[in-house]
Amino acid sequence: MPRAGLTTERVVAAAADLADEVGFENVTVSALARRFGVKDASLYSHVRNLGDLRTRIAFLAGGEMIDRIAAAVAGRAGKDALAAFADAYRAYALEHPGRYAATQIRIDQALVAESPALRRTAEITYGMLRAYGLTEPDLTDAVRLLRSTFHGYCALEATGAFAAPRDVRRSWDRAIDALHVSLTHWPPEEEPHD
Amino acid sequence: MPRAGLTTERVVAAAADLADEVGFENVTVSALARRFGVKDASLYSHVRNLGDLRTRIAFLAGGEMIDRIAAAVAGRAGKDALAAFADAYRAYALEHPGRYAATQIRIDQALVAESPALRRTAEITYGMLRAYGLTEPDLTDAVRLLRSTFHGYCALEATGAFAAPRDVRRSWDRAIDALHVSLTHWPPEEEPHD
DNA sequence: GGCTGCTTCCTAGATCTCCTAGGTTTCTGC
DNA sequence: GCAGAAACCTAGGAGATCTAGGAAGCAGCC
């Protein structure tokens, strides 16, 4: 019998495709084995367990995503860069819902710290904000605001939470406009009252 | 042997508590039955299946959440109302992570339409924005922006995605400030270019 | 070619999950 | 005190994760 030629990389890539097709939470070792025409026990030579498989999908997706964002942002600054970042972010989330969902799982902080992709993501995000002239801690606050809005919008859109008869793409553009306004008129921090 | 006294309501309430303790995705019919000291098959008299149980948790949580938000917003307007809404939203999400996660599942649109809690949520959200003087379609765009930011922030915070050494509560307050700025300087819609 | 050894893949099985079908037992209302 | 309606049970199928240990394909080396 010829072998399927499994490797960790190929298994994870197939798992990511599977996630996009059936949803991240429906990625199962058995289904993945079926896809390769192999018994499920065979996959445990390449992946420690289901949790390991999931985090590997997450890192794969995180790398792919930041590559696309970086390419979109390159050579732009200010609102131009913001819009390019945002559009690349949302495009990836819509094209690869399963992969995108993987990027939202809780991951061991030690693994995160030594991930080149996540470091690169932070660099590019902070770099994109440079034109707005913010300094710490405003910079971190602004990054958190952007991440929240981007992720929240994509998550809600993906679950069909935007039911109103208004084009979802238009609302997205307006959200970017609004964020740009916030960043250019970044409010000074008030002393915490009472 | 005395009976456990199960009803659909009690089952769902216990499931919601379980979700807050072990995470929404770890809510299982078996674990719930164990909690009641009952065989898992017994629960299927009160709940159709796991999916039904999950959506019931979602509606329970959605109702609780909007009640707390409504109480917080009552009698306030403008930025005051915005901050009260946001803080009540985040407080609920942090206190009840399992319940909150339930509110984010995909739910049949027909069920959503006839849900009083969700209708109330829409009313209160749109009402809170009244002071900003927006009209459609800007109003819907603004609501989508707020929902996205609130949900995204809580989701990212819950998964430990905010690792930087900056107080998470402070960043939240700044995000609200920034949203207020956006709403008061809501940008006019540009004609879609090219 | 043939041998050695690593890697790949398998069989077998324990344990957990969801869910159905149909039977008993407890409680409630008359 | 006795129907009838719940509540709860046993039994069992299907499918999931994961382990332990065995067999079979594919290198490189003589």
Short mmCIF file of C-alpha atoms in Angstrom, two decimals, chain B:
data_model
loop_
_atom_site.label_atom_id
_atom_site.label_comp_id
_atom_site.label_asym_id
_atom_site.label_seq_id
_atom_site.Cartn_x
_atom_site.Cartn_y
_atom_site.Cartn_z
CA MET B 1 -34.95 7.94 45.54
CA PRO B 2 -35.94 11.63 45.67
CA ARG B 3 -36.06 13.44 42.35
CA ALA B 4 -33.74 16.20 41.37
CA GLY B 5 -36.66 18.43 40.38
CA LEU B 6 -35.44 19.31 36.95
CA THR B 7 -37.15 21.79 34.71
CA THR B 8 -35.96 23.41 31.51
CA GLU B 9 -35.31 26.66 33.36
CA ARG B 10 -33.24 25.05 36.09
CA VAL B 11 -31.27 23.01 33.60
CA VAL B 12 -30.43 26.07 31.55
CA ALA B 13 -29.51 28.13 34.62
CA ALA B 14 -27.18 25.40 35.83
CA ALA B 15 -25.69 25.12 32.36
CA ALA B 16 -25.00 28.86 32.38
CA ASP B 17 -23.24 28.57 35.74
CA LEU B 18 -21.26 25.65 34.41
CA ALA B 19 -20.29 27.70 31.37
CA ASP B 20 -18.93 30.47 33.58
CA GLU B 21 -16.87 27.94 35.51
CA VAL B 22 -15.43 25.73 32.80
CA GLY B 23 -15.93 27.79 29.65
CA PHE B 24 -18.83 27.78 27.22
CA GLU B 25 -17.29 25.32 24.82
CA ASN B 26 -16.78 22.85 27.67
CA VAL B 27 -20.45 22.77 28.60
CA THR B 28 -21.44 19.19 28.05
CA VAL B 29 -24.64 17.29 28.66
CA SER B 30 -22.74 14.69 30.66
CA ALA B 31 -21.10 17.22 32.96
CA LEU B 32 -24.41 18.95 33.49
CA ALA B 33 -26.09 15.65 34.36
CA ARG B 34 -23.29 14.85 36.81
CA ARG B 35 -23.89 18.20 38.47
CA PHE B 36 -27.53 17.25 39.05
CA GLY B 37 -26.64 13.71 40.10
CA VAL B 38 -28.63 12.37 37.20
CA LYS B 39 -28.01 10.30 34.08
CA ASP B 40 -27.34 12.31 30.96
CA ALA B 41 -30.27 10.81 29.11
CA SER B 42 -32.55 12.41 31.67
CA LEU B 43 -31.75 15.90 30.49
CA TYR B 44 -33.13 15.26 27.04
CA SER B 45 -36.64 15.58 28.43
CA HIS B 46 -35.98 19.24 29.18
CA VAL B 47 -33.69 20.24 26.36
CA ARG B 48 -33.81 19.00 22.81
CA ASN B 49 -30.09 18.55 22.33
CA LEU B 50 -26.77 20.25 22.99
CA GLY B 51 -27.38 22.92 20.38
CA ASP B 52 -30.73 23.75 21.92
CA LEU B 53 -29.09 24.01 25.34
CA ARG B 54 -26.46 26.37 23.97
CA THR B 55 -28.93 28.74 22.35
CA ARG B 56 -31.00 28.76 25.54
CA ILE B 57 -27.92 29.82 27.48
CA ALA B 58 -27.39 32.52 24.87
CA PHE B 59 -30.89 33.94 25.30
CA LEU B 60 -30.63 33.78 29.08
CA ALA B 61 -27.34 35.64 29.01
CA GLY B 62 -28.58 38.16 26.46
CA GLY B 63 -31.55 38.99 28.70
CA GLU B 64 -29.45 39.32 31.84
CA MET B 65 -26.93 41.47 30.07
CA ILE B 66 -29.35 43.96 28.60
CA ASP B 67 -31.10 44.27 31.97
CA ARG B 68 -27.87 45.34 33.60
CA ILE B 69 -27.01 47.67 30.75
CA ALA B 70 -30.46 49.23 30.79
CA ALA B 71 -30.22 49.86 34.53
CA ALA B 72 -26.80 51.46 34.08
CA VAL B 73 -27.86 53.70 31.20
CA ALA B 74 -31.17 54.82 32.72
CA GLY B 75 -31.33 58.58 33.21
CA ARG B 76 -28.08 59.29 31.44
CA ALA B 77 -27.32 60.79 28.05
CA GLY B 78 -24.39 61.57 25.80
CA LYS B 79 -20.95 60.49 26.92
CA ASP B 80 -22.29 59.63 30.33
CA ALA B 81 -24.65 57.09 28.82
CA LEU B 82 -21.96 55.76 26.53
CA ALA B 83 -19.58 55.13 29.41
CA ALA B 84 -22.30 53.54 31.53
CA PHE B 85 -23.29 51.25 28.67
CA ALA B 86 -19.72 50.27 27.99
CA ASP B 87 -18.81 49.63 31.60
CA ALA B 88 -21.89 47.52 32.24
CA TYR B 89 -21.17 45.56 29.07
CA ARG B 90 -17.59 44.83 30.02
CA ALA B 91 -18.44 44.06 33.64
CA TYR B 92 -20.92 41.43 32.57
CA ALA B 93 -18.49 39.90 30.09
CA LEU B 94 -15.78 39.65 32.73
CA GLU B 95 -18.01 38.36 35.51
CA HIS B 96 -19.73 35.81 33.28
CA PRO B 97 -17.26 34.69 30.63
CA GLY B 98 -19.18 31.53 29.78
CA ARG B 99 -22.53 33.28 29.51
CA TYR B 100 -20.93 36.06 27.48
CA ALA B 101 -19.35 33.59 25.07
CA ALA B 102 -22.79 32.08 24.58
CA THR B 103 -24.13 35.38 23.28
CA GLN B 104 -21.69 35.21 20.38
CA ILE B 105 -22.86 31.99 18.78
CA ARG B 106 -24.66 32.01 15.47
CA ILE B 107 -28.41 31.91 16.04
CA ASP B 108 -31.22 31.29 13.60
CA GLN B 109 -32.40 34.66 12.31
CA ALA B 110 -36.07 33.77 12.86
CA LEU B 111 -35.42 33.14 16.56
CA VAL B 112 -33.51 36.40 16.83
CA ALA B 113 -36.32 38.43 15.29
CA GLU B 114 -38.89 37.30 17.84
CA SER B 115 -36.63 37.68 20.87
CA PRO B 116 -37.76 40.51 23.18
CA ALA B 117 -34.31 40.75 24.77
CA LEU B 118 -32.59 41.36 21.46
CA ARG B 119 -35.20 43.86 20.37
CA ARG B 120 -34.69 45.66 23.68
CA THR B 121 -30.95 45.61 23.14
CA ALA B 122 -31.34 47.31 19.79
CA GLU B 123 -33.70 49.93 21.25
CA ILE B 124 -31.38 50.81 24.10
CA THR B 125 -28.31 50.95 21.90
CA TYR B 126 -29.93 53.21 19.34
CA GLY B 127 -31.48 55.27 22.12
CA MET B 128 -28.13 55.80 23.77
CA LEU B 129 -26.84 57.33 20.54
CA ARG B 130 -29.72 59.75 20.23
CA ALA B 131 -27.82 62.59 21.89
CA TYR B 132 -25.19 62.47 19.16
CA GLY B 133 -27.74 63.51 16.56
CA LEU B 134 -26.90 60.93 13.93
CA THR B 135 -29.36 59.83 11.29
CA GLU B 136 -29.52 56.74 9.12
CA PRO B 137 -27.43 55.21 7.72
CA ASP B 138 -24.84 56.80 9.98
CA LEU B 139 -26.72 55.56 13.01
CA THR B 140 -26.45 51.93 11.99
CA ASP B 141 -22.80 52.41 11.11
CA ALA B 142 -22.16 53.89 14.54
CA VAL B 143 -23.98 51.07 16.30
CA ARG B 144 -21.91 48.55 14.41
CA LEU B 145 -18.75 50.39 15.39
CA LEU B 146 -19.69 50.39 19.06
CA ARG B 147 -20.69 46.75 19.13
CA SER B 148 -17.50 45.79 17.35
CA THR B 149 -15.25 47.67 19.72
CA PHE B 150 -17.03 46.49 22.85
CA HIS B 151 -17.11 42.88 21.78
CA GLY B 152 -13.63 42.86 20.34
CA TYR B 153 -12.13 44.37 23.46
CA CYS B 154 -13.86 41.95 25.80
CA ALA B 155 -13.05 38.97 23.62
CA LEU B 156 -9.38 39.87 23.32
CA GLU B 157 -9.11 40.68 27.00
CA ALA B 158 -10.74 37.36 27.91
CA THR B 159 -8.31 35.33 25.82
CA GLY B 160 -5.35 37.13 27.35
CA ALA B 161 -4.42 38.90 24.13
CA PHE B 162 -3.55 42.17 25.89
CA ALA B 163 -0.12 41.30 27.24
CA ALA B 164 1.51 44.71 27.34
CA PRO B 165 2.21 46.10 30.83
CA ARG B 166 -0.56 48.67 30.68
CA ASP B 167 -3.64 48.58 32.89
CA VAL B 168 -6.45 47.01 30.89
CA ARG B 169 -9.05 49.16 32.57
CA ARG B 170 -7.26 52.37 31.64
CA SER B 171 -7.07 51.35 27.99
CA TRP B 172 -10.78 50.61 28.12
CA ASP B 173 -11.56 54.10 29.40
CA ARG B 174 -9.45 55.60 26.65
CA ALA B 175 -11.27 53.52 24.06
CA ILE B 176 -14.54 54.96 25.30
CA ASP B 177 -13.08 58.45 25.11
CA ALA B 178 -11.97 57.76 21.57
CA LEU B 179 -15.38 56.44 20.56
CA HIS B 180 -16.97 59.54 22.01
CA VAL B 181 -14.69 61.66 19.86
CA SER B 182 -15.66 59.65 16.80
CA LEU B 183 -19.34 60.04 17.52
CA THR B 184 -19.14 63.78 18.09
CA HIS B 185 -17.04 64.30 14.96
CA TRP B 186 -18.76 61.68 12.85
CA PRO B 187 -17.18 61.91 9.40
CA PRO B 188 -19.38 62.50 6.35
CA GLU B 189 -19.68 59.56 3.98
CA GLU B 190 -17.43 59.86 0.98
CA GLU B 191 -18.51 58.80 -2.44
CA PRO B 192 -17.00 55.37 -3.09
CA HIS B 193 -14.01 56.18 -5.34
CA ASP B 194 -13.11 54.00 -8.38
#
